[in-house]
Coordinates of C-alpha atoms and ligand atoms in Angstrom, one line a residue:
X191 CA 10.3 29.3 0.3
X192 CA 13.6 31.4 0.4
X193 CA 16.0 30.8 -2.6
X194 CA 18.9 28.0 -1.6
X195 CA 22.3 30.1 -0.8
X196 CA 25.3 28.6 -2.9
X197 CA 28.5 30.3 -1.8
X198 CA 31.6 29.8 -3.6
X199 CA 35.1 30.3 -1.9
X200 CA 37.4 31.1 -4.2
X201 CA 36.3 32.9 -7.1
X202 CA 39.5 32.1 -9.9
X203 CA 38.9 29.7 -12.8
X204 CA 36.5 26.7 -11.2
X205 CA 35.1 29.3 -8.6
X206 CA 33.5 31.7 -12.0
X207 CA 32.8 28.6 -13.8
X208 CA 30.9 27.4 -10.6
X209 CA 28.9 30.6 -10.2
X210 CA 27.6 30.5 -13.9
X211 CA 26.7 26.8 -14.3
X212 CA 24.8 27.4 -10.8
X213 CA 23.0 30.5 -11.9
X214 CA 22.0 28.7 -15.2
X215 CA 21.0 25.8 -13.4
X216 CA 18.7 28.4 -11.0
X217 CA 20.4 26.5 -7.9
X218 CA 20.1 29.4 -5.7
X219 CA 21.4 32.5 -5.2
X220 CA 25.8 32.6 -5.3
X221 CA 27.7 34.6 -3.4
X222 CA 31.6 34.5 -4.7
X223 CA 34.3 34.7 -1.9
X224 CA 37.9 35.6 -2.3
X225 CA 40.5 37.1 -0.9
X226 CA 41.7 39.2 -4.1
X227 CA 39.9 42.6 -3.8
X228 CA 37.5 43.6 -6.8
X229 CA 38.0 40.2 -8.2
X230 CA 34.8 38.3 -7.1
X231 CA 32.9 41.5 -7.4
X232 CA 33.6 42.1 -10.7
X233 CA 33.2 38.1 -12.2
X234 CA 29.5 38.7 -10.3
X235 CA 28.6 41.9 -11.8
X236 CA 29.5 40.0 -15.4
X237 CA 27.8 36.3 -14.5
X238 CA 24.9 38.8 -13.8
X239 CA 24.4 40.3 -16.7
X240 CA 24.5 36.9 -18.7
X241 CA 21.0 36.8 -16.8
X242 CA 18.6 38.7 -19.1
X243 CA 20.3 36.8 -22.0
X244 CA 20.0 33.1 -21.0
X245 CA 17.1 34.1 -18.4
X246 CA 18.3 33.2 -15.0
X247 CA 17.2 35.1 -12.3
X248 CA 19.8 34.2 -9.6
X249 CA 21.6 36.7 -7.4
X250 CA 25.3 36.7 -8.2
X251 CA 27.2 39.2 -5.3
X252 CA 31.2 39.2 -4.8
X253 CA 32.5 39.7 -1.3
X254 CA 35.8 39.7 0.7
X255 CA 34.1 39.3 3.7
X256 CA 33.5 35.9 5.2
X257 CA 30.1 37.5 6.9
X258 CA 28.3 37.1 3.4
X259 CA 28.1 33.3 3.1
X260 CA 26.1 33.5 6.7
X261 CA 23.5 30.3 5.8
X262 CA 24.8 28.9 2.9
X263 CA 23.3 25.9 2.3
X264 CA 26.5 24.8 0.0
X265 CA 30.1 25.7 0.0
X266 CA 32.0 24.6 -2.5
X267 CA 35.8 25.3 -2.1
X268 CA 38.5 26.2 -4.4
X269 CA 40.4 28.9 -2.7
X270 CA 43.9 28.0 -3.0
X271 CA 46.9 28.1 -5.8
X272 CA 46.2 25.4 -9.0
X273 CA 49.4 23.5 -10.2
X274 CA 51.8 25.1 -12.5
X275 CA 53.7 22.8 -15.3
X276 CA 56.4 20.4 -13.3
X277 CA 54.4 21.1 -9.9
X278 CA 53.0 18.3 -8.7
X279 CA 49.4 18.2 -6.2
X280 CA 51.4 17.5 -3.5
X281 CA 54.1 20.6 -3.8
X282 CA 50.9 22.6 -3.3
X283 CA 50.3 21.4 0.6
X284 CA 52.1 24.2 2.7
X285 CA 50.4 26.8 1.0
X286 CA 46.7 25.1 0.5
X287 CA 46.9 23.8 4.0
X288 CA 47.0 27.8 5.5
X289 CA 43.8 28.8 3.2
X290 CA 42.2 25.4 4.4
X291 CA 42.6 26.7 8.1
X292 CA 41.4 30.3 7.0
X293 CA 38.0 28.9 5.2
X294 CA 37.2 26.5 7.8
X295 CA 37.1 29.2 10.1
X296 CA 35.1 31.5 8.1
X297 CA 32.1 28.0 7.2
X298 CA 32.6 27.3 11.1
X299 CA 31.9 31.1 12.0
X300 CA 28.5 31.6 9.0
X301 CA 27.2 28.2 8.0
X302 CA 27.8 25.5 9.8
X303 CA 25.0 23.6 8.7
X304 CA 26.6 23.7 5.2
X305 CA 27.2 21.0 2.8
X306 CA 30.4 21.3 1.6
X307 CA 32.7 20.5 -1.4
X308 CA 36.6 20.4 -1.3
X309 CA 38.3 21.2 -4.8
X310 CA 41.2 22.3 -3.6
X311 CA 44.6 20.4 -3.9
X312 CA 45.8 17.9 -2.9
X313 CA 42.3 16.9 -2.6
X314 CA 42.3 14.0 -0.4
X315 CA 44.4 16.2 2.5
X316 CA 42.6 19.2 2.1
X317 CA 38.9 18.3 2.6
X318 CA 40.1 16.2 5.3
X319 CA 42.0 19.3 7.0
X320 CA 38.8 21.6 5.9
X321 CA 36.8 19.0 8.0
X322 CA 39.4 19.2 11.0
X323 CA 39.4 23.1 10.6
X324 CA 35.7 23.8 10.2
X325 CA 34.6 20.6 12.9
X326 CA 31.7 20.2 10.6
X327 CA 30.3 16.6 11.0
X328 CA 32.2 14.4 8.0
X329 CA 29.3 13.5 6.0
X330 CA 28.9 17.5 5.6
X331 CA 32.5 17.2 4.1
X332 CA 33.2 15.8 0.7
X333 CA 35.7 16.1 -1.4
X334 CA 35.5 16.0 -5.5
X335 CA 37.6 14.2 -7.7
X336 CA 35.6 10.5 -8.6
X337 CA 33.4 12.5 -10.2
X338 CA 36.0 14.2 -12.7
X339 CA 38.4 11.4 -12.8
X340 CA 35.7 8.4 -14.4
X341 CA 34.4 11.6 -16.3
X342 CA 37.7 11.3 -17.9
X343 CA 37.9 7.5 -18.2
X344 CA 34.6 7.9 -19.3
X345 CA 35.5 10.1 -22.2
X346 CA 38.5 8.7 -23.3
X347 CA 36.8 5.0 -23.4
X348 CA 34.1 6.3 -25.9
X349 CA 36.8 8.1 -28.0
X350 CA 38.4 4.5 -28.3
X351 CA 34.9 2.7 -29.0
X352 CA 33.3 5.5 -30.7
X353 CA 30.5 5.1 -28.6
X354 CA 28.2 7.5 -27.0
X355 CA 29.6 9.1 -23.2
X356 CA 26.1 8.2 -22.1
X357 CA 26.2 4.3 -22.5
X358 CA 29.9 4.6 -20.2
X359 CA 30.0 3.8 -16.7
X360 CA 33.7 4.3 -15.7
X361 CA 34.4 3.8 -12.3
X362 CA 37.3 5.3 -10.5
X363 CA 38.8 4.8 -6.5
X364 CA 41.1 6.0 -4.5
X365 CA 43.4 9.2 -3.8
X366 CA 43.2 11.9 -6.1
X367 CA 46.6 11.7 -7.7
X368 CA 48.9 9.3 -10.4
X369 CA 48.2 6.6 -8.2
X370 CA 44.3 6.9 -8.4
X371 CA 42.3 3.5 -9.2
X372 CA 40.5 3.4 -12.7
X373 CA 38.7 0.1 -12.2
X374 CA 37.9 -1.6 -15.2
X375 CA 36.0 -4.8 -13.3
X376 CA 33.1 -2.3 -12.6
X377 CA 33.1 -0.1 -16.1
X378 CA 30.5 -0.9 -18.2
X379 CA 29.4 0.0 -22.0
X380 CA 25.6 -0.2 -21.0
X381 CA 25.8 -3.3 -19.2
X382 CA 28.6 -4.6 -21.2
X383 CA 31.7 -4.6 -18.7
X384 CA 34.4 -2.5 -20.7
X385 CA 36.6 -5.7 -21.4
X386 CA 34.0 -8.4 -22.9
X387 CA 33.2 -4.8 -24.8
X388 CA 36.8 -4.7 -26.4
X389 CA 37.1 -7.8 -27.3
X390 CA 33.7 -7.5 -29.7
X391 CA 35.7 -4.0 -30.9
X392 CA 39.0 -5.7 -31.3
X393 CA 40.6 -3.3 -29.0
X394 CA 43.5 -4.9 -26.9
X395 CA 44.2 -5.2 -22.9
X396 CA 47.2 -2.6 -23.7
X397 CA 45.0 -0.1 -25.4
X398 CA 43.0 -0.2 -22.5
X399 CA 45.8 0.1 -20.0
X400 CA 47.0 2.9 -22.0
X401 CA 43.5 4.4 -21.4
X402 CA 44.0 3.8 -17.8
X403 CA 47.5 5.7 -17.6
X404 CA 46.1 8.3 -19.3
X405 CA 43.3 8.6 -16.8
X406 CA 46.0 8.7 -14.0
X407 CA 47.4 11.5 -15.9
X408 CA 44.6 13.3 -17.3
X409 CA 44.9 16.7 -14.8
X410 CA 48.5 16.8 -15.7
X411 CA 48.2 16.8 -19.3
X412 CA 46.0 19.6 -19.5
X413 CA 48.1 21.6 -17.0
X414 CA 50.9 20.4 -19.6
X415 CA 48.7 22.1 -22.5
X416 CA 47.4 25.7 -20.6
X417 CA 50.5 25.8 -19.5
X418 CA 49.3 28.1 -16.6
X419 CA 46.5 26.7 -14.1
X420 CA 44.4 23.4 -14.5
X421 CA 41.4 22.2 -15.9
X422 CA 38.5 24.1 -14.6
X423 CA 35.2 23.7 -17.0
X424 CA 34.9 19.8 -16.3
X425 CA 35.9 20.2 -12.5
X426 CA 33.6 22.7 -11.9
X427 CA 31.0 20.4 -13.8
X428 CA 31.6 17.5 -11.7
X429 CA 31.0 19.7 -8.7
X430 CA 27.8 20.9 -9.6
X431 CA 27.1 17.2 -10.0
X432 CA 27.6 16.8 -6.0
X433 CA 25.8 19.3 -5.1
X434 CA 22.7 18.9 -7.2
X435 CA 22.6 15.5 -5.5
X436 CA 22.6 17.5 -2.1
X437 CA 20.2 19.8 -2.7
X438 CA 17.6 17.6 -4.6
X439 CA 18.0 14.9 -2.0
X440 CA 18.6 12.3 -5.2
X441 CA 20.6 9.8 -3.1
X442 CA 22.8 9.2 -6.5
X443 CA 25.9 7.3 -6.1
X444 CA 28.4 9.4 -6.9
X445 CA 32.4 8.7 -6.7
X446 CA 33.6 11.1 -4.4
X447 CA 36.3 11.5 -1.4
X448 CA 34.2 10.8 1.5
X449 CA 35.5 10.1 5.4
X450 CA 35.9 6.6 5.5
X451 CA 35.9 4.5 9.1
X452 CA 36.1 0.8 8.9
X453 CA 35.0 0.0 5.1
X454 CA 37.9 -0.5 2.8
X455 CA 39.4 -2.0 5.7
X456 CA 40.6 2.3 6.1
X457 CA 40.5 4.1 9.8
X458 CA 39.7 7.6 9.4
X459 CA 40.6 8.7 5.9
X460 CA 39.1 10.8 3.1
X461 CA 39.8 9.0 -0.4
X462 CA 37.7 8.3 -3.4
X463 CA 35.0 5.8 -2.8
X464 CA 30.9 5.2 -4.4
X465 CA 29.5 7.3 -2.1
X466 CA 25.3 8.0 -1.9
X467 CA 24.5 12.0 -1.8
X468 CA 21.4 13.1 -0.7
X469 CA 20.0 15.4 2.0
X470 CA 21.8 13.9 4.8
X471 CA 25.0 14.8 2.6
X472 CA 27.2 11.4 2.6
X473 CA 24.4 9.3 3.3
X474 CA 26.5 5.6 2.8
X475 CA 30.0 5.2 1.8
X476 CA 29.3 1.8 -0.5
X477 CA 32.2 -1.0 -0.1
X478 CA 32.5 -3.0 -3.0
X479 CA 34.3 -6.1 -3.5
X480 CA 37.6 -5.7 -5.0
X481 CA 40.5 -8.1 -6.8
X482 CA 43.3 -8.8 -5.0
X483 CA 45.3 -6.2 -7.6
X484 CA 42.7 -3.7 -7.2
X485 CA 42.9 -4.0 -3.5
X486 CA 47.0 -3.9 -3.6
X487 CA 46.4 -0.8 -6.2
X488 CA 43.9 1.1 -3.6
X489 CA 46.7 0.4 -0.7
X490 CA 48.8 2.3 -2.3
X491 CA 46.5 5.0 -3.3
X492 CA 45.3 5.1 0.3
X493 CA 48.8 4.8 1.7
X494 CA 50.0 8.1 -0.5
X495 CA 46.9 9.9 1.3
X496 CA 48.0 8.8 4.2
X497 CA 51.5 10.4 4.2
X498 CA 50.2 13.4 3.0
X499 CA 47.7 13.4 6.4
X500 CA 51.1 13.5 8.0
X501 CA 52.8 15.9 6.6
X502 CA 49.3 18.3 7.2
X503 CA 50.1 17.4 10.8
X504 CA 53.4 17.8 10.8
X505 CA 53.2 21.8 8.9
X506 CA 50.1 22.9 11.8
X507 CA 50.6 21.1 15.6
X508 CA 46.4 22.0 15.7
X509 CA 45.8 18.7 13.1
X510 CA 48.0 16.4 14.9
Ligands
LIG1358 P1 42.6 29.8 -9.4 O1 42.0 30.2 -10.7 O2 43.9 30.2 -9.1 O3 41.6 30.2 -8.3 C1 41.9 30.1 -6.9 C2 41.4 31.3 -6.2 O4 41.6 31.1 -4.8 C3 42.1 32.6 -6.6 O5 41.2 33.5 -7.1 C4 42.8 33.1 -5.3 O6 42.7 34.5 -5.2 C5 41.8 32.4 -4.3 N1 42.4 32.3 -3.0 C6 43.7 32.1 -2.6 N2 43.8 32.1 -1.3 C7 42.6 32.3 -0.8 C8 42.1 32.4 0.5 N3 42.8 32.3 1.6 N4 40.7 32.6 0.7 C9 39.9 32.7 -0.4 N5 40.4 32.6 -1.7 C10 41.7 32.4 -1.8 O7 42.5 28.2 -9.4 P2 41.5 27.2 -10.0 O8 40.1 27.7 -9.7 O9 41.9 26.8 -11.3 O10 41.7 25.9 -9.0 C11 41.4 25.9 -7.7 C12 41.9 24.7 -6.9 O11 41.3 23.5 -7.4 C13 43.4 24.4 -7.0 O12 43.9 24.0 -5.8 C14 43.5 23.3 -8.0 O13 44.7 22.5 -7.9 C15 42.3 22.5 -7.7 N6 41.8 21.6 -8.7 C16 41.3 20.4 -8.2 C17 40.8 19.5 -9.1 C18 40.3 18.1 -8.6 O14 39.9 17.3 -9.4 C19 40.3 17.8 -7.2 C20 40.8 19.7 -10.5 C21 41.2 21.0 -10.9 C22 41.7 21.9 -10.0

């Protein structure tokens, strides 16, 4: 059986970060795409040579030409420009919404029977304008940001409890942005949902809504601290997540930005919701009941995506 075919467009911080947690992971074979000449070429000819050292034997080429990801079995996409201090997801539109058009063309053109994972920002537009580009069905479409987001509720809730990250279940919905929807009604300390848990700590409701805020935040604070680029090493992690599920057909539920028609009470929208990867890619989009806050909180969320779904259409006349 022929080696799976991981191709990676965009080859800058999450793109390299990608390629070496695949290789060490023996997903496939990578191929790294970008448009910066030399680049992807030379991050594969160093990922390589990590090989004989941590004993992966995974192909790792660079290319510049779209022809090279002919069969990929996964895309995952980052090509694009990160946030810089004071710029917000959004402010990154007009210029992420051209490279959109441009890969979508290229997965259309070599792999359309692709799965494929969104990165780029603002997430919730772009894999929905990567799905309108590349007219690859939408449960072939995802886009990841659940994933990283309850990551970092996750992290930051067994900080305050000084509990173990594997005994938190943080749950997370919505857009991709400050108006994103930690929802502490389905986190759980092993079972325990996360407020009965801070009452046996002692921890108050304010600690935990500062937990929440900082959440909501927790992209822009690290672009505060770099203070060039965003967070890559966790991102790329949480993508790897996805795709794993893909490829080993593990049917996990995952929180990810999936198309969503009719559930959520939504017509037509990518946003973050428990979503079930397996081989059929989005297998189920799961609908869970909500408080009336946490419903009100996801309108919003979802009404933010939807502005920025009109704007896409406004900048290219193909989209509307
Ligand atoms: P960076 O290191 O700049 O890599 C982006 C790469 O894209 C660069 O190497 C560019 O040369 C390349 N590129 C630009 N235009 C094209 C094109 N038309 N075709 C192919 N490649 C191109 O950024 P990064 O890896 O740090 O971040 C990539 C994207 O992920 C950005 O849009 C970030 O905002 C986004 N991001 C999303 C999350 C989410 O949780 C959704 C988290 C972190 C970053």
């Amino acid at each position: 059986m022929a080696r799976k075919k991981i191709a990676l467009i965009g080859s800058g911080m999450i793109g390299g970060t990608l390629a070496h947690l695949a290789a060490k992971k023996e997903m496939g074979d990578i191929v790294l795409f970008d448009i910066a000449e030399g680049m992807p070429q030379g991050k594969a000819l160093d990922l390589s040579q990590c090989g004989p050292i941590e004993g992966f034997d995974a192909k790792i080429t660079g290319t510049n030409d779209y022809a090279d990801i002919a069969g990929a079995d996964v895309v995952i996409v980052t090509a694009g420009v990160p946030r810089k201090p004071g710029m917000s997801r959004d402010d990154l539109l007009g210029i992420n919404l051209k490279v959109m058009k441009a890969v979508g063309e290229g997965i259309k053109n070599n792999c359309p029977d692709a799965f494929v994972i969104c990165i780029t920002n603002p997430l919730d537009a772009m894999v929905w304008a990567l799905r309108e580009f590349s007219g690859l069905p939408h449960n072939k479409v995802v886009g990841m940001a659940g994933v990283l987001d309850s990551a970092r509720f996750a992290t930051f809730l067994a900080w305050e409890f000084d509990v173990s990250v594997k005994d938190v279940n943080a749950f997370v919905l919505g857009g991709h942005g400050d108006t994103m929807v930690p929802v502490t009604s389905y986190t759980t300390i092993n079972g325990i949902p996360v407020n009965d848990f801070a009452k046996i700590k002692g921890v108050s409701e304010s600690r935990i809504d500062e937990i929440v805020k900082r959440t909501r935040a927790g992209g822009g604070e690290i672009v505060q601290l770099l203070g060039n680029g965003s967070a890559y090493y966790a991102p790329a992690t949480s993508a790897i997540a996805m795709a794993e599920a893909y490829l080993n057909d593990s049917k996990r539920i995952l929180p990810c930005a999936s198309y969503v028609e009719g559930k959520y009470g939504l017509d037509g929208l990518y946003v973050g919701v428990p979503t079930m990867i397996g081989a059929g890619g989005t297998e189920e989009v799961i609908e869970i009941e909500l408080s009336d806050e946490e419903k009100s909180n996801l309108k919003v969320s979802t009404d933010a995506v939807e502005e920025l779904l009109e704007a896409c259409k406004g900048l290219d006349s193909s989209l509307a």
